Coordinates of C-alpha atoms and ligand atoms in Angstrom, one line a residue:
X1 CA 154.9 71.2 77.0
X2 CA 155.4 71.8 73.5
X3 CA 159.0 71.6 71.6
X4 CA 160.7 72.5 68.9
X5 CA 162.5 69.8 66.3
X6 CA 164.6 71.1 63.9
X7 CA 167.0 68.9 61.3
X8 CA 169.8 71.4 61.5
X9 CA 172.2 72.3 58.8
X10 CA 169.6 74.0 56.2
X11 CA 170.9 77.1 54.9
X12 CA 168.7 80.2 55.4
X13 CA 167.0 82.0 51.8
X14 CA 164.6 84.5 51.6
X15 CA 162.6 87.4 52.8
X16 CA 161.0 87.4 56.3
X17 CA 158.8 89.9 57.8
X18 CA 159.0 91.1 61.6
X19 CA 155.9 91.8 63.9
X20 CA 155.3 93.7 65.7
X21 CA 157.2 94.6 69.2
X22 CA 156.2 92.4 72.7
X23 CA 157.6 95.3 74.5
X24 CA 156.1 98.8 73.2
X25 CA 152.4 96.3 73.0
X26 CA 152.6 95.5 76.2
X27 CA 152.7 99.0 77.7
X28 CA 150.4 100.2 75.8
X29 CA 148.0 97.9 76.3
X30 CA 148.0 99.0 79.9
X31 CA 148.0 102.4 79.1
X32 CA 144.7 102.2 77.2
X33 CA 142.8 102.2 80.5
X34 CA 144.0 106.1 80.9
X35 CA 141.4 106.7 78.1
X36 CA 138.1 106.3 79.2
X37 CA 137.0 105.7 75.7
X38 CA 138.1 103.6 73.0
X39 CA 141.9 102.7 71.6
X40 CA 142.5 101.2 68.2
X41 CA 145.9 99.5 68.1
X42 CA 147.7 98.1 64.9
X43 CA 150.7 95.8 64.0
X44 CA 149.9 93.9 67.4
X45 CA 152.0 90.5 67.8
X46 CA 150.0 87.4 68.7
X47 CA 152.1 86.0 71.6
X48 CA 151.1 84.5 74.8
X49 CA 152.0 87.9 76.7
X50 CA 149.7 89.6 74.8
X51 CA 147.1 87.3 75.8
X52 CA 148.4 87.4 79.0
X53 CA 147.7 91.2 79.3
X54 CA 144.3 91.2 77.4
X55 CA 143.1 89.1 80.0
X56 CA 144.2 91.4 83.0
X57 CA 142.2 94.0 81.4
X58 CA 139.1 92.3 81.2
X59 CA 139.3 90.9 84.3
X60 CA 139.4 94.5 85.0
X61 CA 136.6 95.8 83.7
X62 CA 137.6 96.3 79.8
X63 CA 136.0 95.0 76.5
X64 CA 138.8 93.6 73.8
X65 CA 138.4 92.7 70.3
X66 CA 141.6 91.3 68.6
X67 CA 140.9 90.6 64.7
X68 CA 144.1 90.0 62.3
X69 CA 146.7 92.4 63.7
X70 CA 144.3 94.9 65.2
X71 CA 143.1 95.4 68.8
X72 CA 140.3 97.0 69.9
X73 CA 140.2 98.0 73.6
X74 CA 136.9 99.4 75.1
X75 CA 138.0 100.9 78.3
X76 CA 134.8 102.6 79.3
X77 CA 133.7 100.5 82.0
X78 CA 137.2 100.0 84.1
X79 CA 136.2 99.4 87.9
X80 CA 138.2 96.8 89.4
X81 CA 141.5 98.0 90.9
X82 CA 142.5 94.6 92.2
X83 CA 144.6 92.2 90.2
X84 CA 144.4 88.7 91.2
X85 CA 148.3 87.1 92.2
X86 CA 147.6 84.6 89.4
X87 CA 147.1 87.2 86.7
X88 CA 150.0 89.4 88.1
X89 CA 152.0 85.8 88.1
X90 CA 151.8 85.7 84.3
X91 CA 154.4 87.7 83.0
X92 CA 156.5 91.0 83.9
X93 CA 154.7 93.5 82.4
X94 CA 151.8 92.8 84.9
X95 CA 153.7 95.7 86.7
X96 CA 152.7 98.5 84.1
X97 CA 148.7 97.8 85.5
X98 CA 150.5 99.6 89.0
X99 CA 150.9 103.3 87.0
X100 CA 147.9 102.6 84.7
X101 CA 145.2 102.2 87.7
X102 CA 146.4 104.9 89.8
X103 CA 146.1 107.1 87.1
X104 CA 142.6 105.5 86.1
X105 CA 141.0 104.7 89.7
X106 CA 143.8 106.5 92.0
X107 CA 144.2 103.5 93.1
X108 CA 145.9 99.6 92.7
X109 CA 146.1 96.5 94.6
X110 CA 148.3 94.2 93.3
X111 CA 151.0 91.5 94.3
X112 CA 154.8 91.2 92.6
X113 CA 155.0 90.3 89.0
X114 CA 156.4 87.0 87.3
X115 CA 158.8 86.7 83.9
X116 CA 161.6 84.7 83.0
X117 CA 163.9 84.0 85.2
X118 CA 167.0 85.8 83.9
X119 CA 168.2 86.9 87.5
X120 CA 167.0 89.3 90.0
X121 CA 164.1 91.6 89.0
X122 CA 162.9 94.0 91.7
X123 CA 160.3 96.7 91.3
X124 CA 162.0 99.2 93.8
X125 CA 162.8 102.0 91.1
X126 CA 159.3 101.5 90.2
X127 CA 157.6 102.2 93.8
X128 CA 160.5 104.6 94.3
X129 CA 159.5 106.7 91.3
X130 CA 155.7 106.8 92.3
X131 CA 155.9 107.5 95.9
X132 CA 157.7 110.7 94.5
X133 CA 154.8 111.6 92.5
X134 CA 152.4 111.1 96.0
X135 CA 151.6 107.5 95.7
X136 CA 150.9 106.2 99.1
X137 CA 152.3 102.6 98.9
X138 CA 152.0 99.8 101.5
X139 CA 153.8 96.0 101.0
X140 CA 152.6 93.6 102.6
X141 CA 152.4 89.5 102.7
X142 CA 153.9 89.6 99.0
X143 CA 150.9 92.5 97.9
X144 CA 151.5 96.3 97.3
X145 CA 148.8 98.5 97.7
X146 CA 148.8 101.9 96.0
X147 CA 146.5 104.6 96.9
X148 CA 147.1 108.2 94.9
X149 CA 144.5 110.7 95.9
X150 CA 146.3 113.4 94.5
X151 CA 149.0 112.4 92.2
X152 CA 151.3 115.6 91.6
X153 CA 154.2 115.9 89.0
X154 CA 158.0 116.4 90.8
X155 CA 161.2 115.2 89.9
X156 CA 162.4 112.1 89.6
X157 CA 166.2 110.9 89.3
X158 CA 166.3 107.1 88.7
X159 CA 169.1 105.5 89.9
X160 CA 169.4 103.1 87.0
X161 CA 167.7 103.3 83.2
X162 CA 164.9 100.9 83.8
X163 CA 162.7 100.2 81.0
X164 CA 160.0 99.3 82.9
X165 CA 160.5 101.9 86.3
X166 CA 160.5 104.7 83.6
X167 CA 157.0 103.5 81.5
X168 CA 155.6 103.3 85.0
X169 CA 156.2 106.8 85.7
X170 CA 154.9 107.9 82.5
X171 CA 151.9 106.3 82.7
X172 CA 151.0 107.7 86.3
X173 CA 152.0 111.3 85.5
X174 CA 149.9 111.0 82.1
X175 CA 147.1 112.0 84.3
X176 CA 148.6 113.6 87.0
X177 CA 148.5 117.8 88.6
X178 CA 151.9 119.4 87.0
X179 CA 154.8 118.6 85.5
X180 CA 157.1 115.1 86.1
X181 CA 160.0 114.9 84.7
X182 CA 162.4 111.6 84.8
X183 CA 166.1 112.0 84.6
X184 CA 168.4 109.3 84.0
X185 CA 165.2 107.7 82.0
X186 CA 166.0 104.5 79.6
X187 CA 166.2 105.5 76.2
X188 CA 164.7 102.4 74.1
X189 CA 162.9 102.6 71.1
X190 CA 159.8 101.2 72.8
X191 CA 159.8 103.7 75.5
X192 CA 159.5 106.2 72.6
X193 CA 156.6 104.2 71.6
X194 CA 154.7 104.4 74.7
X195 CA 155.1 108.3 74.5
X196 CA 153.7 108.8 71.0
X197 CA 150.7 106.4 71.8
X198 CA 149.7 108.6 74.9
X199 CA 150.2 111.7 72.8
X200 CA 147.9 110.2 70.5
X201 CA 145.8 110.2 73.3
X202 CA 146.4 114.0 74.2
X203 CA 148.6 113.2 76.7
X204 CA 152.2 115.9 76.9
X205 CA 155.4 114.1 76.9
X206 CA 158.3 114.8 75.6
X207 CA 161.7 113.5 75.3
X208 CA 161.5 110.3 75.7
X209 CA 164.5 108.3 73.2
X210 CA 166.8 110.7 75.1
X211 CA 167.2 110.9 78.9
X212 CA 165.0 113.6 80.3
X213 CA 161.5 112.7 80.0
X214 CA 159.2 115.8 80.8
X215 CA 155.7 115.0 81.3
X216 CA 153.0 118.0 81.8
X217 CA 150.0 116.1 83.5
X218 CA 146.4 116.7 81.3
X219 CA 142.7 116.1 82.8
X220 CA 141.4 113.8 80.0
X221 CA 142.3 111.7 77.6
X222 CA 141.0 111.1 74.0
X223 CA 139.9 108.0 71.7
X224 CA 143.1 107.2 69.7
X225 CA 144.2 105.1 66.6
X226 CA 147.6 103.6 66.6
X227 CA 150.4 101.5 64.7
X228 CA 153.4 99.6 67.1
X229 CA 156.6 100.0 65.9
X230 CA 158.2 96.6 64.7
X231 CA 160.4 94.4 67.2
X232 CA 163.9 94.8 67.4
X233 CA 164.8 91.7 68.9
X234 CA 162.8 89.6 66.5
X235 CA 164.6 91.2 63.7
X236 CA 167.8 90.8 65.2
X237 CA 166.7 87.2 66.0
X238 CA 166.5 86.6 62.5
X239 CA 169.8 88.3 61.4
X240 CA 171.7 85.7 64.1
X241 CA 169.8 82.7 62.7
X242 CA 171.3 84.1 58.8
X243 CA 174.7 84.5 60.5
X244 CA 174.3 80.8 62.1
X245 CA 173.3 78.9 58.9
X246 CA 175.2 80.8 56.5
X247 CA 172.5 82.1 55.2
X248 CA 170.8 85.1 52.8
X249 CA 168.0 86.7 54.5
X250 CA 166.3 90.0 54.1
X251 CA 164.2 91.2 57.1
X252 CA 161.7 93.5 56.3
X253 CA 160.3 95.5 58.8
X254 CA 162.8 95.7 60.5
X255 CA 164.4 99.1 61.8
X256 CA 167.9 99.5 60.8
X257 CA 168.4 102.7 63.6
X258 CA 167.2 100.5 66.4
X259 CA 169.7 97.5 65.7
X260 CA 173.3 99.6 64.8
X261 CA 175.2 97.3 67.4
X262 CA 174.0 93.9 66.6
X263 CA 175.0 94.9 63.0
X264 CA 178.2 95.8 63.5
X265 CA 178.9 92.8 65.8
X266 CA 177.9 90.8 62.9
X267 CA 180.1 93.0 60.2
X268 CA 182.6 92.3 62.4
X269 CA 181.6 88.1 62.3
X270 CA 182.5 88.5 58.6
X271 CA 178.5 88.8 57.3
X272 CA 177.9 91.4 54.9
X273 CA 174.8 93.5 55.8
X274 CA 172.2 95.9 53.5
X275 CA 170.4 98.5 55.0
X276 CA 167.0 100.4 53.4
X277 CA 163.9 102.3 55.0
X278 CA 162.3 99.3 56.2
X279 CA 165.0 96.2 55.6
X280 CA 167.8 94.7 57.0
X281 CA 169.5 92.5 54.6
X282 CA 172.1 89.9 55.7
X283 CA 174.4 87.5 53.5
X284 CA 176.8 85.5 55.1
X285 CA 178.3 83.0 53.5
X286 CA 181.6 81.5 55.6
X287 CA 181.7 80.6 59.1
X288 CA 181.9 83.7 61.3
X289 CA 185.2 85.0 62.9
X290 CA 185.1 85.7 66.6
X291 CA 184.7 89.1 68.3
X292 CA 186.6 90.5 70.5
X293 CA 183.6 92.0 72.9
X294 CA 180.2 92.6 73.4
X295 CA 178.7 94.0 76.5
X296 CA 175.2 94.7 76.8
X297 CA 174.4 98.0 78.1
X298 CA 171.1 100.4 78.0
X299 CA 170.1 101.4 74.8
X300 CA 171.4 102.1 72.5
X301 CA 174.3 99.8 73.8
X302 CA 174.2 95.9 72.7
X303 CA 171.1 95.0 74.3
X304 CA 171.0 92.3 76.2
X305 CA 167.9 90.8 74.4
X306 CA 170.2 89.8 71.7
X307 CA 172.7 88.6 73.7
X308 CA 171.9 84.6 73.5
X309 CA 171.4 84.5 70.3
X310 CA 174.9 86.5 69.3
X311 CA 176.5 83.6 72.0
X312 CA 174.8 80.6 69.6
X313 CA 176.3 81.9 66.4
X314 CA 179.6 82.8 68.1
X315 CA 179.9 79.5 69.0
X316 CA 180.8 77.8 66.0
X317 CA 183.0 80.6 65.0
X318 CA 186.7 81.0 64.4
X319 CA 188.3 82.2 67.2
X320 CA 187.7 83.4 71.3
X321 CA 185.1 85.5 71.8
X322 CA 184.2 87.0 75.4
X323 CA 180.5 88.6 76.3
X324 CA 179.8 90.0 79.3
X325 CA 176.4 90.8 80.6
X326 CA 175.7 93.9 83.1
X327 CA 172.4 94.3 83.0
X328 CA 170.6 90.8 84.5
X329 CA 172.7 88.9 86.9
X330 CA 171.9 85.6 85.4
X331 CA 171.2 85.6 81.7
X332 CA 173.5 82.8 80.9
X333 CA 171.9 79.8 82.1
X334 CA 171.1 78.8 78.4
X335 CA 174.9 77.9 77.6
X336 CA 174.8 75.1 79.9
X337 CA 172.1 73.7 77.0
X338 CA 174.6 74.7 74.2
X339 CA 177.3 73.2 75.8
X340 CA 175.6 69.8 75.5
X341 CA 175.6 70.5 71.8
X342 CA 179.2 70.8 72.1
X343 CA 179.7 74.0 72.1
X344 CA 183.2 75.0 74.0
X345 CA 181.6 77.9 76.9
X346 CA 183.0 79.0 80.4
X347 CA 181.0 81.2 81.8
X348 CA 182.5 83.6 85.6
X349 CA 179.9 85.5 87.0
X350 CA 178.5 87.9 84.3
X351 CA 181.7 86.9 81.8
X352 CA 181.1 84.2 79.3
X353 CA 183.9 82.7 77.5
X354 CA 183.5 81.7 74.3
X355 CA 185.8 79.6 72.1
X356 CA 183.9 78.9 68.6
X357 CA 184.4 74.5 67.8
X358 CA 184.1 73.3 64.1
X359 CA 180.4 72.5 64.5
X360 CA 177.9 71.8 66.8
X361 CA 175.6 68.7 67.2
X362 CA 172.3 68.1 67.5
X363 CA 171.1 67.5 71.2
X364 CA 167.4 67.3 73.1
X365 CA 167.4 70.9 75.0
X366 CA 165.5 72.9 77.8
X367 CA 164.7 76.3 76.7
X368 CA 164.1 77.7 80.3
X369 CA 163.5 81.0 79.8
X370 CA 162.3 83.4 76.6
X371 CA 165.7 85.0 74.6
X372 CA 167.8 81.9 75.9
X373 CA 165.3 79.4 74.2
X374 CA 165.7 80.9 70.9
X375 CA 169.0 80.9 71.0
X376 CA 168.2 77.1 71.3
X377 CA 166.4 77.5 68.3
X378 CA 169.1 79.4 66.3
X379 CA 171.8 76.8 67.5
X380 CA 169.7 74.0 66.7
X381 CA 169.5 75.7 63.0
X382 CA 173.4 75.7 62.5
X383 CA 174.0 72.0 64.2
X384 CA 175.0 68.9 62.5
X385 CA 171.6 66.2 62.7
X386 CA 168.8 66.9 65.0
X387 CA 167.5 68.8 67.8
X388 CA 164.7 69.0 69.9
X389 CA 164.3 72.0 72.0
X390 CA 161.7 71.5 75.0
X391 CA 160.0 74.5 76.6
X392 CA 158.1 76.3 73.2
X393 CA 155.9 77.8 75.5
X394 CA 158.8 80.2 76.7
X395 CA 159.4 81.3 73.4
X396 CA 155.6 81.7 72.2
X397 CA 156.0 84.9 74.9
X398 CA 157.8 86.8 72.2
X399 CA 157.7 84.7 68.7
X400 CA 154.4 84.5 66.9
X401 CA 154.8 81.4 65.5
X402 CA 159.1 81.0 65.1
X403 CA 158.4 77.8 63.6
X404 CA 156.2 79.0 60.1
X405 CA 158.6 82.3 60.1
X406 CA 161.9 79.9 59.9
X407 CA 160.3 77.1 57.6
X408 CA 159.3 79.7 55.0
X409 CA 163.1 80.6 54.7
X410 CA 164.1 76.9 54.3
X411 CA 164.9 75.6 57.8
X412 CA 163.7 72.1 58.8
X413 CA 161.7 72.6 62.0
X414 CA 158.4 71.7 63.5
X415 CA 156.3 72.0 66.7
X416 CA 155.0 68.8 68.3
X417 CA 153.7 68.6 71.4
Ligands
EPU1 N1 166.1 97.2 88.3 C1 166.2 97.5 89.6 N2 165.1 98.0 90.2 C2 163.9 98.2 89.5 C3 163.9 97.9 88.1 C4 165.0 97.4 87.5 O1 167.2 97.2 90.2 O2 163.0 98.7 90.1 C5 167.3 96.6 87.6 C6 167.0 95.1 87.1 O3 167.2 94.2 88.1 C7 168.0 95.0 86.0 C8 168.0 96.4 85.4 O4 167.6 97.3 86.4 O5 169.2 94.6 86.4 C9 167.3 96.6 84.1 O6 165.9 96.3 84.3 P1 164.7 97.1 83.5 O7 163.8 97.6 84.5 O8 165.3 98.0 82.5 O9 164.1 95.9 82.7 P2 162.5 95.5 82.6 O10 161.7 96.7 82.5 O11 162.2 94.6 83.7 C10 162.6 95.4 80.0 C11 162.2 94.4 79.0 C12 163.1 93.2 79.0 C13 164.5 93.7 78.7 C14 164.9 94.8 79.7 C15 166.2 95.5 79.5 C16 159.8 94.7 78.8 C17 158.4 94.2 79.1 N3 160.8 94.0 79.2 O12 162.5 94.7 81.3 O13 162.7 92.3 78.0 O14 165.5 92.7 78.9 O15 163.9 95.9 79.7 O16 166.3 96.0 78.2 O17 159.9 95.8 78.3 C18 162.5 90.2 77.0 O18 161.8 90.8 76.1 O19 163.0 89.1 76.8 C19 162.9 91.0 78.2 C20 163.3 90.4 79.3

């Protein structure tokens, strides 16, 4: 298990660049195999999800060439319909293989997906949505089986905004007879990044960014060539590790449209914050005044992938603050670690409590899950002597290489293993 070891107290200088998003590469990866051709991806990440995924879909049948930021996926030669429970364990986005192979082979056999463990994670919007479209789907001993003969458009109301429910439906009604059309659809950026890929492709979807997603199935699909929008969350990352060391960074690449309420939390913290085409810059240089509230919410609400590293810098700052999270049921197991560094944090139910302390200190940590970890990492930053944070591999899901990012802006961190 690999850790991180950071001499905190190093204030943050300089320009750092984002990659890539984890969650619009991940979808898209699966939704290559609608093409029966060849997809040309840029700006792709290299995290262990994206590994992850590459290797379901060459256990499936596909031929991948990742060089530099490029991916290359020849989908050609897709047969297999089966994915193995090891493979499907991996990560969360193991899911989005369910839509992609009934639209490919019109058919899937797979069991229930893994990810961090940030509270409870069904897939029954998901099944929901694609027995609507004529999916025949049987569970059984922990395996769903999908078989879609003739997958036809209809409508679809979700019950909740899922990210991942709403990419699933897109991708089986890519191929499907008629028109789909998802109401009540999530609206995040990456969603809208899914749709323009299939266009590319020749799929016809509109809407998506907004709640009604119409979908009007095509026959075929084309060879594409396509450039990922850059990740919010890693950009916002960045702008909570500034606020935390009192630091001057500018984040370029980083979309200033897709992060409005982590920036106006932080304008409220006291840091002063620059906007341009492609930047975000932040300069904060006291500690950071309490808010009053956050609540994550659906985009474009606070999202809730921000929400641990917001916590870290509000600990240390002057005054109450009080965060509550609605979307996972238990996405604040991470303060439990901070609290050991001395930070001050009661957390009810889906509440947190935070009262900011003078400083925190350096403590040895157990990142236990992806967004909590780093908000390890960005406490670790602003604490007083060292830290060690245990568990890098649960950060290496969504951080190519934190540690190189964070030393080239003056922190003093390292991996060892
Ligand atoms: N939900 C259901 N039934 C379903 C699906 C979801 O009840 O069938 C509930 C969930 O339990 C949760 C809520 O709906 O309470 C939202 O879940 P959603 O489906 O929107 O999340 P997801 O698709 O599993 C994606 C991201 C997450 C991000 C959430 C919310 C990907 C690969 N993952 O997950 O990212 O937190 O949306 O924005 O896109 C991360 O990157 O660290 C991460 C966890």
């Amino acid at each position: 298990m690999g850790k991180f070891k950071i001499n905190g107290g190093k204030r943050l200088y300089g320009e750092v660049e984002v990659h890539g998003a984890k969650n619009s590469i991940l979808p898209i990866l699966a939704a290559t195999i609608l093409n029966e051709g060849v997809s040309v991806i840029h700006n792709c990440p290299r995290l262990k999800d994206v590994d992850s995924m590459i290797e379901i879909l060459e256990h499936i049948g596909c031929k991948i060439d990742f060089n530099g930021r490029d991916i290359v996926v020849d989908a050609r030669d897709v047969k297999d319909s089966e994915i193995p429970d090891n493979l499907m364990r991996t990560m969360r986005s193991s899911i989005f293989l369910m839509g992609a192979l009934i639209a490919r082979n019109k058919k899937a056999f797979i069991s229930f997906p893994g990810g961090c463990d940030i509270g409870h994670r069904p897939i029954d919007l998901h099944l929901k949505g694609l027995k609507k479209l004529g999916v025949e789907i049987e569970e059984s001993y922990g395996y769903i089986r999908c078989k879609g003969v003739r997958v036809r458009g209809n409508e679809i109301h979700l019950d909740l905004p899922s990210v991942g429910a709403t990419e699933n439906i897109m991708l089986a009604a890519t191929l499907a007879d008629g028109i789909t059309v998802i109401r009540n659809a999530a609206k995040e950026p990456e969603i809208e990044d899914l749709q323009n890929f299939l266009n590319s492709m020749g799929a016809r979807i509109t809407g998506a960014g907004t709640n009604t997603i119409v979908i009007e199935g095509v026959k075929k699909l084309h060879d594409t060539e396509y450039t990922i929008i850059p990740d919010r969350i890693v950009a916002g990352t960045y702008l909570c590790a500034a606020a935390m060391t009192r630091g001057e960074l500018t984040i370029v690449k980083a979309l200033k449209e897709h992060l409005e309420p982590l920036i106006s939390k932080l304008k409220e913290t006291g840091c002063e914050l620059k906007t341009g085409n492609d930047y975000i810059k932040i300069t904060c240089n006291k500690r950071p005044k309490a808010v009053d509230m956050i609540v994550t919410l659906p985009y474009p609400g606070f999202p809730t992938d921000l929400q641990p590293q917001i916590v870290s810098v509000l600990s240390i700052a002057e005054g109450t603050s009080i965060v509550t999270e609605t979307i996972f049921d238990n996405r604040f197991k991470y303060t439990e670690e901070l609290v050991r560094m001395g930070a001050d944090i009661k957390v009810e139910g889906r509440v947190a409590v935070i009262r900011g302390v003078d400083k925190i200190t350096g403590a040895k940590v157990l990142a236990k899950d992806l967004r909590g970890g780093v908000a390890l990492v960005i406490a670790g930053l602003g604490a007083e002597g060292t830290t060690v944070v245990e568990g890098a591999e649960h950060i290496d899901r969504g951080y190519e290489s934190l540690e190189k990012a964070l030393k080239s802006v003056g922190a003093d961190i390292v991996r060892i293993m």
